[in-house]
mmCIF file of C-alpha atoms in Angstrom:
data_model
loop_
_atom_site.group_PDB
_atom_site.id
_atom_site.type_symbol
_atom_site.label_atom_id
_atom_site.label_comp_id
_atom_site.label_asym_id
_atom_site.label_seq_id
_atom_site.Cartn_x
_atom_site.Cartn_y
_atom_site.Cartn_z
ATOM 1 C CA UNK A 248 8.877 14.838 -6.056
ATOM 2 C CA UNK A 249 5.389 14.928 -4.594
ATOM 3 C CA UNK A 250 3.683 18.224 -4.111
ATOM 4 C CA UNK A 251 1.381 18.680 -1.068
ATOM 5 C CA UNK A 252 -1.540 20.119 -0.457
ATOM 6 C CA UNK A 253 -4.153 20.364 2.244
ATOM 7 C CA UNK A 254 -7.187 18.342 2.965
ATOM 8 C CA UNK A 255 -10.648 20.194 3.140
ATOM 9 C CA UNK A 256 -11.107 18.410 6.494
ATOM 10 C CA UNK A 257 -8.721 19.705 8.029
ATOM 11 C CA UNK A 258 -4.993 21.730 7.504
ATOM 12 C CA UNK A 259 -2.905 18.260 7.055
ATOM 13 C CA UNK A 260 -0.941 18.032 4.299
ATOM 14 C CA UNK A 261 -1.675 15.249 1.994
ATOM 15 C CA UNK A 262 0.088 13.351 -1.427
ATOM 16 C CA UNK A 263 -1.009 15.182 -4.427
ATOM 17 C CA UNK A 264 -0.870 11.828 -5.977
ATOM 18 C CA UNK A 265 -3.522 10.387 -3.598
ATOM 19 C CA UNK A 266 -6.013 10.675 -6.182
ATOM 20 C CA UNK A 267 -8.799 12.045 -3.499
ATOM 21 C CA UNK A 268 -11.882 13.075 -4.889
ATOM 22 C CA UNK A 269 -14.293 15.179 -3.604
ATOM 23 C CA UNK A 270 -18.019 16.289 -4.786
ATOM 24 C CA UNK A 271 -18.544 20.086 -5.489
ATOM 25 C CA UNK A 272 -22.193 21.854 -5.982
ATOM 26 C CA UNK A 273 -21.503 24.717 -8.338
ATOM 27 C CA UNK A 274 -24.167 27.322 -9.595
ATOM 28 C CA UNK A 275 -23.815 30.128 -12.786
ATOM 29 C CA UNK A 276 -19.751 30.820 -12.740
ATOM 30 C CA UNK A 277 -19.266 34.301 -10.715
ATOM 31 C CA UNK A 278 -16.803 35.120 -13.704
ATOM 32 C CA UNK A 279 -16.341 33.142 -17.086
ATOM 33 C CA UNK A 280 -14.320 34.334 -19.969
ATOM 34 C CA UNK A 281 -16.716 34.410 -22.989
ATOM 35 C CA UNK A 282 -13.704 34.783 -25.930
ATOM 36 C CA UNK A 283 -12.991 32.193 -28.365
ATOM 37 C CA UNK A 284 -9.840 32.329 -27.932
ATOM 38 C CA UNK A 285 -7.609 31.695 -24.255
ATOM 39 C CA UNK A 286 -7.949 29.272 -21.677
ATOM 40 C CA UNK A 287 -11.810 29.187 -21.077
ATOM 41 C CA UNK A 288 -11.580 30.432 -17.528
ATOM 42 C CA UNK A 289 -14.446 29.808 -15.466
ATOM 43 C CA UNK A 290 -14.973 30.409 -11.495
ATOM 44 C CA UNK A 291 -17.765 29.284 -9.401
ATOM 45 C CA UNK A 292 -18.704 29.895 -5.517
ATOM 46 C CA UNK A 293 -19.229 26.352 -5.012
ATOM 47 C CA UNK A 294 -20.910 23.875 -2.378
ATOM 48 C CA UNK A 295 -19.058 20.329 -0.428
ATOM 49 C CA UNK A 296 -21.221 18.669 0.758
ATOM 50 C CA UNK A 297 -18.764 16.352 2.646
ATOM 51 C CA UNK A 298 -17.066 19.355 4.830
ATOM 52 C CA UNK A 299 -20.917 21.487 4.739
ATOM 53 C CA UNK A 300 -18.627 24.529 3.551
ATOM 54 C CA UNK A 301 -18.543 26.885 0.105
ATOM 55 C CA UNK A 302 -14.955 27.009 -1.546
ATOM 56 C CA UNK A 303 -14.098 28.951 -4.481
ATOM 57 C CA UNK A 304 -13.976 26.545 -7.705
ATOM 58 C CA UNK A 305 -12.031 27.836 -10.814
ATOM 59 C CA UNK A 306 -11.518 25.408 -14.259
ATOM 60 C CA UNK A 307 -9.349 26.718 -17.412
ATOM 61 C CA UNK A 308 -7.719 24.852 -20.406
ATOM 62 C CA UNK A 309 -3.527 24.644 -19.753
ATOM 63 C CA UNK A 310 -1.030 23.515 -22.221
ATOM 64 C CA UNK A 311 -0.397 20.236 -21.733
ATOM 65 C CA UNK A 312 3.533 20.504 -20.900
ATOM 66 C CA UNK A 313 5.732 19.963 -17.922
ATOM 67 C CA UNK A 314 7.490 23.206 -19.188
ATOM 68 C CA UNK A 315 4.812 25.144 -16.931
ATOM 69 C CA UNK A 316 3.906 24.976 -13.442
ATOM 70 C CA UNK A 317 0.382 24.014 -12.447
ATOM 71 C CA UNK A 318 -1.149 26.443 -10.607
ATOM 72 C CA UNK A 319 -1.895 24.024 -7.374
ATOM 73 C CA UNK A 320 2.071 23.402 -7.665
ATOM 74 C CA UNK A 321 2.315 27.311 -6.965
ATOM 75 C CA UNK A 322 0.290 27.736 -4.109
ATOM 76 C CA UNK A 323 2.105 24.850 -2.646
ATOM 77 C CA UNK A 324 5.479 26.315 -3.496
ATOM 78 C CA UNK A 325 4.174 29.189 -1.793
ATOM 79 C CA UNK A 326 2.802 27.850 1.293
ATOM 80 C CA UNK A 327 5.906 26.117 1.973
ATOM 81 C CA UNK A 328 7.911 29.295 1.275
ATOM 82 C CA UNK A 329 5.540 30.570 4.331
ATOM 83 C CA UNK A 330 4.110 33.492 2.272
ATOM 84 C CA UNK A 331 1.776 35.243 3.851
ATOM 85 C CA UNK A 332 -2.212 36.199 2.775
ATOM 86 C CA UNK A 333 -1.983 33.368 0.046
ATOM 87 C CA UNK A 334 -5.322 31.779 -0.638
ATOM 88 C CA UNK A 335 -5.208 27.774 0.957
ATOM 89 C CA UNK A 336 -5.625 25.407 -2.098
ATOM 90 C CA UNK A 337 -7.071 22.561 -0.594
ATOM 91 C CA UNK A 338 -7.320 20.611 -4.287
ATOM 92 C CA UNK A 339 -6.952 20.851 -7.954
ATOM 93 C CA UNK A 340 -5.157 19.625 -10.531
ATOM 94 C CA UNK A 341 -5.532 18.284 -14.314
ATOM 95 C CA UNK A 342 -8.841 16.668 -15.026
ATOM 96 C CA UNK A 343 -8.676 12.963 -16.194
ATOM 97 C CA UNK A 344 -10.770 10.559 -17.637
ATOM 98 C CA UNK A 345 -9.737 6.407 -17.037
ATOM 99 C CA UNK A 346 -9.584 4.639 -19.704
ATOM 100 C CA UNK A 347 -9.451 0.659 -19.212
ATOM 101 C CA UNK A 348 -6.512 1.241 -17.050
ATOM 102 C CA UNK A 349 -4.995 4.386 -18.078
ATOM 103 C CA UNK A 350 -5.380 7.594 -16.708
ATOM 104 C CA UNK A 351 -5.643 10.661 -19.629
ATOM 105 C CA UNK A 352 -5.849 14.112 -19.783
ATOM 106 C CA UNK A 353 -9.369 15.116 -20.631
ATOM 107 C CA UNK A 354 -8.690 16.953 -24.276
ATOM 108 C CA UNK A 355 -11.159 19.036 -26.419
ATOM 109 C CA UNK A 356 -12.728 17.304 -29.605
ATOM 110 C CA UNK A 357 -10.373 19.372 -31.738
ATOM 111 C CA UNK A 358 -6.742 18.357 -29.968
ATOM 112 C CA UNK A 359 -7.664 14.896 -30.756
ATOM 113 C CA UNK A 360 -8.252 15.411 -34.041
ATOM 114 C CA UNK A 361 -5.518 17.940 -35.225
ATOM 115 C CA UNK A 362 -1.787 17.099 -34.579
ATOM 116 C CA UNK A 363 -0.992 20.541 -35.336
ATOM 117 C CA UNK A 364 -2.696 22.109 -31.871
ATOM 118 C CA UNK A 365 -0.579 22.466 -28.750
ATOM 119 C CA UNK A 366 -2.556 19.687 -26.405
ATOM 120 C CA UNK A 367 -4.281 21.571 -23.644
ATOM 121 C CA UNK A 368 -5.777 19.890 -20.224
ATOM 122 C CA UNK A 369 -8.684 20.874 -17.755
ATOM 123 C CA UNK A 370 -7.051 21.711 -14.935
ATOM 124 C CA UNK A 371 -9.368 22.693 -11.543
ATOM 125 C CA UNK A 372 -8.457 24.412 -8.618
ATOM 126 C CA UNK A 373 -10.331 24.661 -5.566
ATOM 127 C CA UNK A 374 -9.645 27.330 -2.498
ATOM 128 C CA UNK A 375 -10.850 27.675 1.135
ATOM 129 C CA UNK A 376 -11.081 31.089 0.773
ATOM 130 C CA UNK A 377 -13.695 32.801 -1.289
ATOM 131 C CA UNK A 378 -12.238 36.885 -2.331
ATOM 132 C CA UNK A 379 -14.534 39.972 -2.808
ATOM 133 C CA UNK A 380 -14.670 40.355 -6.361
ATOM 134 C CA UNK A 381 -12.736 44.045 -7.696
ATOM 135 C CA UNK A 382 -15.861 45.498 -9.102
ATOM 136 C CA UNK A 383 -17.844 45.197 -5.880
ATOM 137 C CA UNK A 384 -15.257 47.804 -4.215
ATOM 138 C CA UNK A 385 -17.334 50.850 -2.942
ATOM 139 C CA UNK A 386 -14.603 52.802 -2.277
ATOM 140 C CA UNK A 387 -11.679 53.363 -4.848
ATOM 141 C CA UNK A 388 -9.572 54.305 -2.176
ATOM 142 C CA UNK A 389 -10.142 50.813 -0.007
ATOM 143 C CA UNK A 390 -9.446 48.815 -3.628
ATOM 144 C CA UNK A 391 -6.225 51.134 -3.640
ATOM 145 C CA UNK A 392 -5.229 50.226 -0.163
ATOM 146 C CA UNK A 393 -5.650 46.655 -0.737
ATOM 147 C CA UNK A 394 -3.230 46.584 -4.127
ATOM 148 C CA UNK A 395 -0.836 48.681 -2.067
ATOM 149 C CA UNK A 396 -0.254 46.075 0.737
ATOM 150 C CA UNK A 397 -0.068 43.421 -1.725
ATOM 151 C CA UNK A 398 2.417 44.838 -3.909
ATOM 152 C CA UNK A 399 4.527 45.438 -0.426
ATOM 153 C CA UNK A 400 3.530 42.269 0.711
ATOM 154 C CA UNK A 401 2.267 42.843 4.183
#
């Protein structure tokens, strides 16, 4: 079925399958994940120009699989469960390049050469909200308070 997800304009649902694009500014990532190994996580505070707002960007590599839920799928599920304090996604989703008239998965140089390595995607996610990052916490004991209410939930 089609997953939903909300417009940077404004809080209306629309098709995931819409194909919308949207231009993003993005700086030096505010984290990055500098092994060789994993998903290549990267996170930027970045800039739309269209909406004049900053959003929180985030790109890794996925496995390539329907097997495993995308992580815009999630915060869908979970907005439509009504779960409270959940960042709004308002985009994201596998990166792909067109090809005459084909859309593809952008792969690394690698996956298309070896038929041995699991094929992995760029997926993006973009959020309205932008978080505090855990090691500017002054206070232990506000960090503490914060992981408490999430664990319960409140």
């Amino acid at each position: 079925g089609d997953v939903e997800s909300n417009s940077p304009d404004t809080d209306t649902p629309i098709a995931k399958n819409t194909k919308k694009q949207s231009v993003y500014f993005v700086g030096m990532p505010c984290f990055s994940h500098h092994s060789l190994c994993g998903r290549g996580t990267k996170a930027h505070i970045a800039y739309s120009p269209t909406t004049d707002t900053l959003v929180f960007y985030k790109e890794n590599w996925r496995t390539h699989s329907d097997r495993f839920h995308r992580e815009l799928d999630v915060y869908d599920r979970l907005h439509k469960a009504e779960v409270p304090w959940i960042p709004t996604a308002i985009g994201g989703g596998p990166v792909e390049i067109e090809i005459g008239q084909t859309r593809t998965p952008v792969l690394t140089r690698s996956q298309t050469l070896s038929k041995r390595s699991s094929a992995r995607e760029l997926n993006r996610l973009i959020l309205r909200e932008i978080a505090v990052p855990l090691d500017q916490y002054i206070h232990a004991f506000h960090l503490m308070t914060i992981i408490f209410q999430a664990i319960q939930g409140v």
